[in-house]
XYZ file of C-alpha atoms in Angstrom:
419
model
C -9.652 12.836 24.124
C -10.399 10.459 21.289
C -10.187 6.798 20.481
C -7.760 5.710 17.817
C -7.018 2.488 15.993
C -4.024 0.254 16.151
C -3.186 -3.187 14.862
C -2.072 -5.978 17.166
C -0.514 -9.102 15.736
C -3.164 -10.878 13.676
C -6.247 -10.348 15.734
C -6.140 -6.617 14.894
C -7.829 -5.049 17.893
C -8.882 -1.625 19.112
C -6.566 0.467 21.211
C -7.100 3.594 23.243
C -5.131 6.729 22.427
C -5.244 10.197 23.934
C -5.563 13.316 21.824
C -3.802 16.326 23.309
C -5.693 19.084 21.511
C -5.678 22.105 23.780
C -3.255 20.514 26.234
C -0.199 22.477 25.153
C 3.099 21.019 24.091
C 3.364 19.744 20.574
C 7.055 20.416 19.940
C 8.370 17.828 17.524
C 11.560 16.125 16.503
C 12.519 15.771 12.875
C 11.800 12.425 11.250
C 15.039 12.940 9.348
C 16.706 12.319 12.685
C 18.913 15.368 13.112
C 17.943 16.885 16.457
C 15.252 16.549 19.077
C 12.960 19.333 20.199
C 13.469 21.246 23.458
C 12.348 18.957 26.250
C 12.685 15.966 23.980
C 14.588 12.766 24.619
C 17.492 12.385 22.197
C 18.727 9.259 20.500
C 19.687 6.326 22.752
C 23.252 5.111 23.075
C 23.567 2.590 20.277
C 25.888 0.927 17.811
C 23.469 2.176 15.147
C 23.901 5.424 13.254
C 21.637 7.250 10.838
C 24.493 6.968 8.342
C 24.056 3.175 8.269
C 22.120 1.944 5.211
C 20.030 -0.431 7.368
C 18.851 2.292 9.772
C 15.999 4.807 9.628
C 14.990 7.261 12.378
C 11.966 6.890 14.628
C 10.215 9.975 15.991
C 7.670 9.832 18.821
C 5.935 13.175 18.501
C 2.721 14.979 17.652
C 1.308 13.902 14.295
C -2.039 13.445 12.543
C -4.617 13.162 15.303
C -2.261 14.732 17.876
C -1.909 11.481 19.863
C 0.620 10.308 22.431
C 3.123 7.439 22.176
C 2.938 7.049 18.393
C 6.292 6.024 16.833
C 6.669 7.425 13.321
C 8.942 6.553 10.417
C 9.116 7.713 6.788
C 8.640 5.472 3.752
C 9.168 6.101 0.045
C 7.232 4.094 -2.546
C 8.128 3.808 -6.234
C 5.661 2.759 -8.877
C 6.842 -0.622 -10.134
C 6.062 0.358 -13.718
C 7.933 3.652 -13.486
C 10.886 3.067 -11.224
C 12.703 6.176 -12.409
C 9.869 8.246 -10.928
C 9.348 8.683 -7.200
C 6.204 9.175 -5.214
C 6.642 11.800 -2.551
C 8.141 10.677 0.719
C 5.398 9.549 3.110
C 6.150 10.716 6.641
C 4.381 10.044 9.922
C 3.836 6.380 9.137
C 3.055 4.419 12.314
C 5.765 1.848 13.077
C 3.894 -1.259 14.201
C 5.672 -4.434 15.312
C 2.248 -5.960 15.899
C 0.871 -5.984 12.345
C 2.093 -6.951 8.899
C 2.467 -4.839 5.793
C 2.476 -1.273 4.527
C -0.856 0.592 4.422
C -1.057 4.191 3.200
C -4.085 6.421 2.783
C -4.935 6.674 -0.887
C -5.847 10.337 -0.446
C -2.175 11.115 0.172
C -1.258 9.789 -3.262
C -4.047 11.484 -5.211
C -1.903 14.541 -5.889
C 0.260 12.461 -8.227
C -2.164 10.443 -10.388
C 0.462 9.987 -13.108
C 2.487 7.981 -10.590
C -0.392 5.728 -9.585
C 0.709 2.383 -8.204
C -0.108 -0.628 -10.384
C -2.687 -3.098 -9.117
C -1.789 -6.461 -7.637
C -2.551 -9.213 -10.143
C -4.120 -12.418 -8.792
C -4.818 -14.863 -11.603
C -6.568 -12.861 -14.286
C -7.835 -10.206 -11.857
C -6.350 -6.824 -11.024
C -9.227 -5.671 -8.797
C -8.242 -7.241 -5.479
C -9.508 -5.434 -2.373
C -8.592 -6.206 1.228
C -10.613 -6.016 4.426
C -8.238 -6.009 7.403
C -10.393 -6.447 10.496
C -10.005 -4.419 13.658
C -12.203 -4.870 16.690
C -14.222 -1.717 16.052
C -13.135 -0.744 12.545
C -11.653 -2.072 9.334
C -8.872 -1.176 6.937
C -10.536 -1.310 3.518
C -8.987 -0.656 0.118
C -7.250 -2.034 -2.967
C -3.993 -3.992 -3.019
C -1.279 -2.340 -5.113
C 2.378 -2.980 -5.894
C 5.210 -0.687 -4.863
C 8.967 -0.718 -4.516
C 9.280 0.200 -0.836
C 12.381 2.200 0.122
C 13.534 2.794 3.700
C 17.021 4.119 4.332
C 19.329 2.277 1.965
C 17.018 -0.738 1.663
C 14.597 -1.561 -1.144
C 11.918 -4.249 -1.312
C 10.732 -4.676 -4.904
C 7.136 -5.191 -6.061
C 5.663 -5.359 -2.559
C 1.889 -5.840 -2.224
C 0.649 -2.922 -0.110
C -2.809 -1.653 0.785
C -4.223 1.765 -0.058
C -6.701 2.794 2.614
C -9.773 4.054 0.740
C -13.113 4.037 2.515
C -15.030 4.563 -0.758
C -13.293 1.958 -2.931
C -14.964 0.761 -5.102
C -17.772 3.321 -5.046
C -20.426 0.876 -6.216
C -19.643 -1.791 -3.649
C -21.406 -1.991 -0.320
C -18.459 -2.532 1.981
C -20.703 -3.455 4.882
C -22.060 -6.482 3.055
C -18.557 -7.963 3.036
C -16.709 -6.490 5.983
C -19.425 -5.852 8.535
C -20.838 -2.584 9.792
C -17.735 -1.339 11.661
C -16.407 2.092 10.620
C -13.571 2.292 8.134
C -10.167 3.836 8.716
C -10.988 6.811 6.516
C -8.444 9.588 7.103
C -5.025 9.991 8.782
C -6.437 11.612 11.899
C -8.638 8.550 12.481
C -5.555 6.479 13.329
C -3.117 9.272 14.226
C -0.845 8.503 11.255
C -0.570 8.763 7.489
C -0.338 5.003 7.261
C 0.949 1.906 9.022
C 4.234 0.064 8.495
C 3.704 -3.420 9.914
C 7.033 -5.151 10.666
C 5.706 -8.016 12.761
C 6.805 -11.603 13.277
C 5.000 -12.777 10.152
C 5.624 -12.598 6.408
C 2.073 -11.839 5.233
C -0.982 -10.366 6.879
C -3.465 -13.279 6.653
C -6.492 -11.037 6.233
C -9.618 -11.270 4.024
C -9.436 -10.475 0.318
C -12.182 -9.803 -2.217
C -12.565 -9.598 -5.988
C -15.949 -8.020 -6.646
C -17.578 -6.881 -9.863
C -20.964 -6.216 -8.235
C -22.116 -5.476 -4.688
C -24.278 -8.575 -4.383
C -21.843 -11.302 -5.386
C -20.138 -13.793 -3.131
C -16.730 -12.456 -4.023
C -14.270 -13.430 -1.300
C -11.028 -14.261 -3.082
C -8.393 -16.869 -2.390
C -5.090 -15.035 -2.403
C -1.906 -17.072 -1.984
C 0.278 -16.044 0.960
C 3.034 -14.565 -1.231
C 0.476 -12.376 -3.052
C -1.079 -10.965 0.125
C 0.066 -7.726 1.762
C 3.642 -8.483 2.791
C 6.114 -7.549 5.520
C 8.506 -5.502 3.345
C 11.516 -6.226 5.576
C 11.383 -9.914 4.671
C 11.732 -8.941 1.001
C 14.980 -6.989 1.362
C 18.012 -8.553 -0.322
C 19.888 -8.530 3.007
C 19.234 -7.616 6.662
C 15.844 -9.210 6.045
C 15.281 -11.555 9.021
C 13.655 -8.965 11.282
C 14.075 -5.588 12.940
C 15.542 -3.955 16.018
C 13.734 -1.029 17.666
C 15.673 1.267 20.008
C 14.158 4.204 21.884
C 15.657 6.326 24.692
C 14.899 5.976 28.384
C 12.383 8.449 29.817
C 11.687 10.003 33.179
C 8.418 9.594 35.068
C 6.767 12.624 33.435
C 7.793 11.633 29.911
C 9.262 13.864 27.223
C 7.935 16.214 24.564
C 9.410 13.969 21.876
C 11.659 10.927 21.662
C 14.057 9.916 18.888
C 15.145 6.376 18.117
C 16.387 3.877 15.563
C 14.663 1.282 13.419
C 17.446 -1.125 12.445
C 16.833 -3.715 9.732
C 18.208 -7.183 10.375
C 18.828 -9.092 13.598
C 22.411 -10.155 14.340
C 23.382 -9.457 10.722
C 25.536 -6.360 11.262
C 27.604 -4.761 14.002
C 24.686 -2.402 14.713
C 22.066 -5.086 15.422
C 23.890 -7.643 17.575
C 21.855 -9.452 20.217
C 24.057 -8.831 23.214
C 22.260 -10.165 26.308
C 18.775 -10.119 24.792
C 16.234 -12.618 26.107
C 14.563 -14.931 23.564
C 10.775 -15.079 23.886
C 9.261 -18.041 21.999
C 5.829 -17.301 20.538
C 2.930 -19.295 19.193
C 3.810 -19.673 15.488
C 0.177 -19.153 14.461
C -0.715 -15.967 16.327
C 2.522 -14.700 17.905
C 1.262 -14.893 21.495
C 3.296 -15.778 24.593
C 2.569 -15.913 28.328
C 2.913 -13.083 30.840
C 2.246 -13.610 34.551
C 1.196 -10.620 36.654
C -0.096 -10.774 40.237
C -0.317 -14.540 39.971
C -2.464 -14.538 36.825
C -1.157 -16.259 33.695
C -2.036 -14.313 30.534
C -1.381 -16.570 27.550
C -2.453 -14.101 24.854
C 0.351 -11.612 25.486
C 2.318 -9.784 22.810
C 4.847 -6.978 22.284
C 3.489 -4.225 20.058
C 4.968 -0.821 19.224
C 1.618 0.108 17.653
C -0.056 0.184 21.074
C 0.432 3.431 22.937
C 0.266 1.959 26.451
C 0.691 -1.115 28.603
C -2.757 -2.708 28.419
C -3.837 -5.402 30.883
C -6.631 -6.177 33.291
C -5.509 -5.253 36.817
C -6.617 -8.269 38.877
C -7.016 -6.545 42.257
C -8.473 -3.276 40.959
C -5.698 -1.124 42.410
C -5.672 0.956 39.219
C -9.358 1.453 38.587
C -9.713 5.057 39.770
C -11.730 6.740 37.046
C -9.903 9.236 34.852
C -11.385 12.723 34.589
C -10.090 13.860 31.194
C -8.324 10.867 29.639
C -10.161 8.586 27.248
C -12.174 5.831 28.892
C -10.063 2.752 29.590
C -6.839 4.405 30.721
C -5.641 3.948 34.294
C -5.561 6.946 36.633
C -4.289 5.788 40.056
C -3.927 8.549 42.699
C -0.182 7.841 42.711
C 2.035 5.884 40.342
C 1.871 2.138 40.974
C 4.866 -0.213 40.566
C 4.418 -3.716 39.155
C 6.473 -6.801 38.414
C 5.481 -9.251 35.709
C 7.238 -12.290 34.310
C 7.536 -13.269 30.658
C 7.817 -16.964 29.831
C 11.054 -17.862 28.033
C 12.102 -21.235 26.587
C 13.223 -22.848 29.849
C 12.723 -20.102 32.410
C 11.064 -16.742 32.862
C 12.270 -13.139 33.071
C 10.955 -10.441 35.409
C 9.911 -7.095 33.923
C 9.375 -4.165 36.272
C 7.118 -1.328 35.159
C 5.063 1.534 36.484
C 1.581 2.868 35.721
C 0.979 6.574 36.329
C -2.126 8.733 36.287
C -3.087 9.271 32.630
C -4.786 12.594 33.402
C -1.594 13.925 34.968
C 0.572 12.634 32.129
C -1.546 14.273 29.446
C -1.535 17.580 31.315
C 2.250 17.793 30.899
C 1.832 18.421 27.166
C 4.370 15.696 26.447
C 3.953 13.059 23.745
C 6.240 10.241 24.942
C 5.564 8.245 28.143
C 6.941 5.012 29.604
C 4.236 4.602 32.275
C 0.951 4.975 30.424
C -1.468 2.065 30.761
C -5.041 0.941 30.490
C -7.480 -1.942 30.628
C -7.595 -4.957 28.339
C -9.169 -8.409 28.282
C -8.506 -10.865 31.097
C -6.292 -13.224 29.041
C -3.941 -10.689 27.471
C -1.065 -8.385 28.254
C -0.271 -5.858 25.551
C 3.338 -4.731 25.988
C 2.924 -1.492 24.055
C 5.308 1.369 23.347
C 6.200 2.090 27.019
C 7.959 -1.305 27.042
C 10.310 -0.117 24.272
C 11.683 2.981 26.012
C 15.192 2.377 27.351
C 15.728 -1.096 25.891
C 16.385 -2.881 22.607
C 13.479 -4.937 21.231
C 13.842 -7.348 18.292
C 11.393 -9.248 16.097
C 12.443 -12.219 13.939
C 10.169 -13.063 10.999
C 8.780 -16.514 10.300
C 10.816 -18.369 7.692
C 13.981 -16.531 8.742
C 16.489 -17.328 11.449
C 19.148 -16.010 13.789
C 21.894 -18.579 14.082
C 20.179 -21.887 14.755
C 16.947 -20.283 15.993
C 14.147 -20.148 13.456
C 11.466 -17.461 13.524
C 9.012 -16.330 14.533
C 10.229 -15.159 17.921
C 10.927 -11.910 19.703
C 13.816 -10.755 21.872
C 14.366 -7.917 24.291
C 17.013 -6.617 26.659
C 16.047 -7.605 30.170
C 17.954 -4.699 31.755
C 16.252 -1.411 31.080
C 18.429 1.689 30.755
C 17.481 4.509 33.116
C 16.866 8.079 31.976
C 19.498 10.698 32.579
């Protein structure tokens, strides 16, 4: 087992992930969305189709780092200065509703130096570097411009980050970003990059413009020049996203296939139906979850988290795991819970289950709806298990659905059952 990184809303914190090396399994579904592997969960019933221009497939499967509950999509980037030329398609990009912006490992682009992405220009400088802070690590690297293509959608001249631990070589990263390790290679985060499609338009992180390692070189970068949520820059279907994944049984599935639909209530394939509206703090995206009588006001919904992370108040889940990474729950038998999410004028009950992480990992599967672990006492992280069997929407700040202005999130209160 290993630890892996994930980004949550704007605090960017550390998440636990389980590596399944030596545990068997590993069958995968195609990220082109044609079929699922034996033992995999196929596409959910949906109005969406992979033929729709505002839809791309999601695959929960083994990838870099061999981790569980990682939803992957594919992204194509075009150099803004050479739009007739295409960079290779980047697959196994982590779909993260809890962070903002596209980040790709620079090492994956080094095979095509002639197609190098142009640098982001801020004032007279084209040497802008970003430090995106995680709890125990940082995303460090230059800001570039790319035309981001997903399905039939294009966002032009999007500021994106190349993850490069050694950029620039002469600069002491630790003097600016702290001593935390850097996201250096795909297996360190279990993905070839991160596609952040959160509630916010830009990532609000720290930017630098350094010509020497000793200077005080933190840069002021206007919001529209920071790393951007590419969905908000589409010409249409740009107010948010809909994520749909299939329902799973209690032992999970080898793989799971789903839909990332661009736009919320803009097309026949992304209508709201009976979705519940969850208002969020417009600064940090948090809302309140109540579980076992405790009110957790730093809660969030995050596809980039591979479990349901919360602090069990009566310690019913604290049996120590034998093989799973520290911090996962391993109760002797699966435990059922009810929590409530605060809505505008009421609350909605969400039922969920937490199973033994050791037992889940021994199945060799990669998709689970009942994986959970510990977190801080004020937060509930509704990670990927929350998404299985229901539709989950995010609406970006500055955009709206009808008369409701973002940011806010929505989800179907009734969860579809497997089978």
